[in-house]
PDB file of C-alpha atoms in Angstrom:
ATOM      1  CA  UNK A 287     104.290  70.966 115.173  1.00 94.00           C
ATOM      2  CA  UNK A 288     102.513  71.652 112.091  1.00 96.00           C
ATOM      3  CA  UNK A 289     102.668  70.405 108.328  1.00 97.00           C
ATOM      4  CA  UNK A 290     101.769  73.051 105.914  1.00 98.00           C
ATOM      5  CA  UNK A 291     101.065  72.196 102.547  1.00 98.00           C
ATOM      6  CA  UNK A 292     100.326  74.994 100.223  1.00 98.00           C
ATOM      7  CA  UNK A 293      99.217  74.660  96.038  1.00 96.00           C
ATOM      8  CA  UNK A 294     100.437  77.562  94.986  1.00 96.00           C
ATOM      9  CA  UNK A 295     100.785  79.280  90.729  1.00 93.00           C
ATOM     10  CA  UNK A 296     103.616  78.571  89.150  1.00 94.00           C
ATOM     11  CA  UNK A 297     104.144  82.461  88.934  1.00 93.00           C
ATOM     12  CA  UNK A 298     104.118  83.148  92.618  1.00 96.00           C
ATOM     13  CA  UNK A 299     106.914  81.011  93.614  1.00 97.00           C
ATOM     14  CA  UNK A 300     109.738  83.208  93.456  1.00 97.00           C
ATOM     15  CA  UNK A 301     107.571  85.567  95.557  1.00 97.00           C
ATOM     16  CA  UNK A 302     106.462  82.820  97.658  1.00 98.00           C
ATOM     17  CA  UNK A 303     110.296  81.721  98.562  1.00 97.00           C
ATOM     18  CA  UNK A 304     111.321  85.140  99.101  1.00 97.00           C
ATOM     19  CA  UNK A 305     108.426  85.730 101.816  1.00 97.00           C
ATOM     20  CA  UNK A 306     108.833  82.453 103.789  1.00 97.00           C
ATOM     21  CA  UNK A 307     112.882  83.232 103.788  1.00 95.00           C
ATOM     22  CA  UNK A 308     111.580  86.737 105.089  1.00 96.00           C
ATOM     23  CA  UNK A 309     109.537  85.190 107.461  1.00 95.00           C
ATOM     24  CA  UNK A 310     112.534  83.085 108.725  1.00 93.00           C
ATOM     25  CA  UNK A 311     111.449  80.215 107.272  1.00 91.00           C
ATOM     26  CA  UNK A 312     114.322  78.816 105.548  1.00 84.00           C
ATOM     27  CA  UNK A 313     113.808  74.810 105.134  1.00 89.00           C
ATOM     28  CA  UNK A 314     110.756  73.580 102.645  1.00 95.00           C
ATOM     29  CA  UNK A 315     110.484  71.209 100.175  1.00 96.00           C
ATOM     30  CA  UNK A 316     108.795  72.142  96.527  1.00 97.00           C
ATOM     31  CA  UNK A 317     107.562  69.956  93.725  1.00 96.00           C
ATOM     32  CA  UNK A 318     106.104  70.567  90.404  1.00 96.00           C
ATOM     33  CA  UNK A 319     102.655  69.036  90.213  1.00 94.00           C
ATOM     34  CA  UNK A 320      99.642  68.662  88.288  1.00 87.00           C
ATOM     35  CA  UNK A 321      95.946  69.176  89.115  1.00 82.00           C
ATOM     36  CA  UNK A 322      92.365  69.179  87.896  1.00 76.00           C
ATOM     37  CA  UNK A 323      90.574  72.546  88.135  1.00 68.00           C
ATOM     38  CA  UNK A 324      86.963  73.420  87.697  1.00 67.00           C
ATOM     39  CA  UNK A 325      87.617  75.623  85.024  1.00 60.00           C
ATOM     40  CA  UNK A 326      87.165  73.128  81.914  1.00 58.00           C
ATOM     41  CA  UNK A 327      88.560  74.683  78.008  1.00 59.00           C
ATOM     42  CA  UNK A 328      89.472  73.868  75.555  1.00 62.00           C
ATOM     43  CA  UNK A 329      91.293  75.993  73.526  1.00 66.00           C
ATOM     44  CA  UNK A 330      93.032  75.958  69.513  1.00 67.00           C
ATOM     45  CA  UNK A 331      96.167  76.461  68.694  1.00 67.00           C
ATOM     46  CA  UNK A 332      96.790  76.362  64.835  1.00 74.00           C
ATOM     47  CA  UNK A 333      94.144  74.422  64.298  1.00 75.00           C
ATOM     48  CA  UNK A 334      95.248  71.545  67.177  1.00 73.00           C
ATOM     49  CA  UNK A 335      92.851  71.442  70.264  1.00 67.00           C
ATOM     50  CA  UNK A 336      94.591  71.217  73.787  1.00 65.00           C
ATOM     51  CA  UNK A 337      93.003  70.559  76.999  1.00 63.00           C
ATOM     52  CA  UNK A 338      93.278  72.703  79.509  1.00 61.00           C
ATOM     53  CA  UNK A 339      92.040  71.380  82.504  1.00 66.00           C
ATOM     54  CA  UNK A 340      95.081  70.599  83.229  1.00 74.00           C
ATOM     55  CA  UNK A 341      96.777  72.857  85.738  1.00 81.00           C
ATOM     56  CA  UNK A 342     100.312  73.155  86.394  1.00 86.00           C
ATOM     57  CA  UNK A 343     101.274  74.359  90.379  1.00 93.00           C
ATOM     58  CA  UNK A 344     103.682  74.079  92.824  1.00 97.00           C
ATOM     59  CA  UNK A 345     103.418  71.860  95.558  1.00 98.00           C
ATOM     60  CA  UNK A 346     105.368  73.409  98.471  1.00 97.00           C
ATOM     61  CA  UNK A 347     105.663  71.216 101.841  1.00 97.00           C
ATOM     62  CA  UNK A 348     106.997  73.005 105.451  1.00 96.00           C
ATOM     63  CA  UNK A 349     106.760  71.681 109.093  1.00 95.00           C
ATOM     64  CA  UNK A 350     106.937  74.488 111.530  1.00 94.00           C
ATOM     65  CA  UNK A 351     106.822  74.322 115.603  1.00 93.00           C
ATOM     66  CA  UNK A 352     103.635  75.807 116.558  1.00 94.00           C
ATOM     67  CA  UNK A 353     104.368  79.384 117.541  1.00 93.00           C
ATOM     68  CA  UNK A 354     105.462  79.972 113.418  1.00 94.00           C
ATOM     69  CA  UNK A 355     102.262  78.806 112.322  1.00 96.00           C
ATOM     70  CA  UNK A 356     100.949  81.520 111.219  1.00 97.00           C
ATOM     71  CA  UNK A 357     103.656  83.541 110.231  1.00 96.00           C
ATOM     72  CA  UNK A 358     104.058  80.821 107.631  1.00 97.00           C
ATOM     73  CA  UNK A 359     100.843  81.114 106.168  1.00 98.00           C
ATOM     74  CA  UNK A 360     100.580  84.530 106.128  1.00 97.00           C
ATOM     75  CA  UNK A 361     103.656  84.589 104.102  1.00 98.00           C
ATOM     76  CA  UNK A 362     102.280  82.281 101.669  1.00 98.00           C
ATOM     77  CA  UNK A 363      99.334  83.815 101.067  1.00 97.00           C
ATOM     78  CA  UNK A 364     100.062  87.200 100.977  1.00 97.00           C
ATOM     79  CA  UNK A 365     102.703  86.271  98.338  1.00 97.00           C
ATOM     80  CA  UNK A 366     100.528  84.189  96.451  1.00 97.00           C
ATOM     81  CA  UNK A 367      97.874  86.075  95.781  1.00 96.00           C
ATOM     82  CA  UNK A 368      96.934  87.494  92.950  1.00 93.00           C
ATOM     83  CA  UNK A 369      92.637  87.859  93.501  1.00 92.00           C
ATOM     84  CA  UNK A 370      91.968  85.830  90.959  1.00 87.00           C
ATOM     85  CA  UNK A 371      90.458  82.066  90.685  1.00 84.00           C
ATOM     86  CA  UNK A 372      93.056  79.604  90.885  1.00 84.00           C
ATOM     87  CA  UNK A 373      95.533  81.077  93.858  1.00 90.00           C
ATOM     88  CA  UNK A 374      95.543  77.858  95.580  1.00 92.00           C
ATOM     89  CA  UNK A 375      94.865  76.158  98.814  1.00 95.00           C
ATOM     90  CA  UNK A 376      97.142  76.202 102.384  1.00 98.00           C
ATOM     91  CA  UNK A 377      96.148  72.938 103.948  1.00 98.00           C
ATOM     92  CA  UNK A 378      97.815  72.482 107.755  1.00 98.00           C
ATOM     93  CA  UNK A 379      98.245  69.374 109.021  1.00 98.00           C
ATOM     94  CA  UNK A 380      99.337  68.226 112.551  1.00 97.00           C
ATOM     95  CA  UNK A 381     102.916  66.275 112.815  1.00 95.00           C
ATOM     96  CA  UNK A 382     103.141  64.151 115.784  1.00 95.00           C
ATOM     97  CA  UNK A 383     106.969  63.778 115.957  1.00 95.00           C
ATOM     98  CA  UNK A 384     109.744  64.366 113.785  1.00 93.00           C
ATOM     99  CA  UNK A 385     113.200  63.089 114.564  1.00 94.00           C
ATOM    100  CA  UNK A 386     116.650  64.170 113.179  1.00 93.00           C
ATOM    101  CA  UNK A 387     118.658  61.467 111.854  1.00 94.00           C
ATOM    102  CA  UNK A 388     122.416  62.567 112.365  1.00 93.00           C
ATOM    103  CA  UNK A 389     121.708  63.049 115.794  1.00 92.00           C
ATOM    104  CA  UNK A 390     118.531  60.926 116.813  1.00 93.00           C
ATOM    105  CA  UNK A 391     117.111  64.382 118.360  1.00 93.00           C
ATOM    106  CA  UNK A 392     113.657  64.010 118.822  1.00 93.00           C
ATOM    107  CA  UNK A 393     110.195  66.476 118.299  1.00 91.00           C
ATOM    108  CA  UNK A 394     110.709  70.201 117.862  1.00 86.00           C
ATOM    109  CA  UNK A 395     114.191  70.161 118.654  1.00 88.00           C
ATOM    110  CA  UNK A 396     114.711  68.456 115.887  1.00 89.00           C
ATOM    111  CA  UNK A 397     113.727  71.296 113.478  1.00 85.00           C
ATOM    112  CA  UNK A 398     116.008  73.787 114.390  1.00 79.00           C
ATOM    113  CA  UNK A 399     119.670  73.839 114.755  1.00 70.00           C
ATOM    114  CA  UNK A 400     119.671  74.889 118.508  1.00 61.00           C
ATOM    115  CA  UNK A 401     123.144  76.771 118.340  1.00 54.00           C
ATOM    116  CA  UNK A 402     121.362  79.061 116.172  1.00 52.00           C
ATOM    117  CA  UNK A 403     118.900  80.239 119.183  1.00 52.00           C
ATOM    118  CA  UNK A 404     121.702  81.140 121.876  1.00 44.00           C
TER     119      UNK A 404
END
């Protein structure tokens, strides 16, 4: 099993969602966040300077079994991108176990209703 962690624009997430549900990928979790970016501005807005460094994203969080690995990153990035600075990162993590707590149902098992597989 594998974590995947993807920084993605704030722009792209429809299109992100829409490609992992595509990709049968249908359980992630998704936060706004903030970041620091290389890119440092500042820029004026009647006559008030903002910082810009500042960069809003979306913090999306999946754990796959192994054989949808890369499905799941492929869908992220090719619905992320856009070519320019600033797409984001896919980070992918290994997950040594994950249980289910209804039924105690232990590793992969546990990520997948099993009824659904038959």
């Amino acid at each position: 099993m594998k974590k995947i962690e993807a920084i993605i624009r704030k722009t792209k997430f429809e299109d992100v969602k829409e490609a992992l549900l595509a990709a049968d990928i249908e359980w992630f979790s998704y936060y706004d966040v903030r970041g620091e970016g290389k890119m440092r501005q500042a820029r004026i807005y009647r006559g008030v300077m903002y910082d810009t460094s500042s960069i809003e994203r979306v913090l999306l969080n999946v754990v796959v079994r192994d054989k949808n690995v890369e499905k799941t990153i492929n869908a992220i990035q090719e619905a992320a991108r856009t070519g320019e600075i600033g797409d984001g990162r896919i980070f992918v993590i290994p997950v040594e176990d994950t249980i289910r707590i209804r039924t105690g149902e232990r590793g992969d098992i546990a990520l997948y209703n099993a009824e659904q597989e038959k």
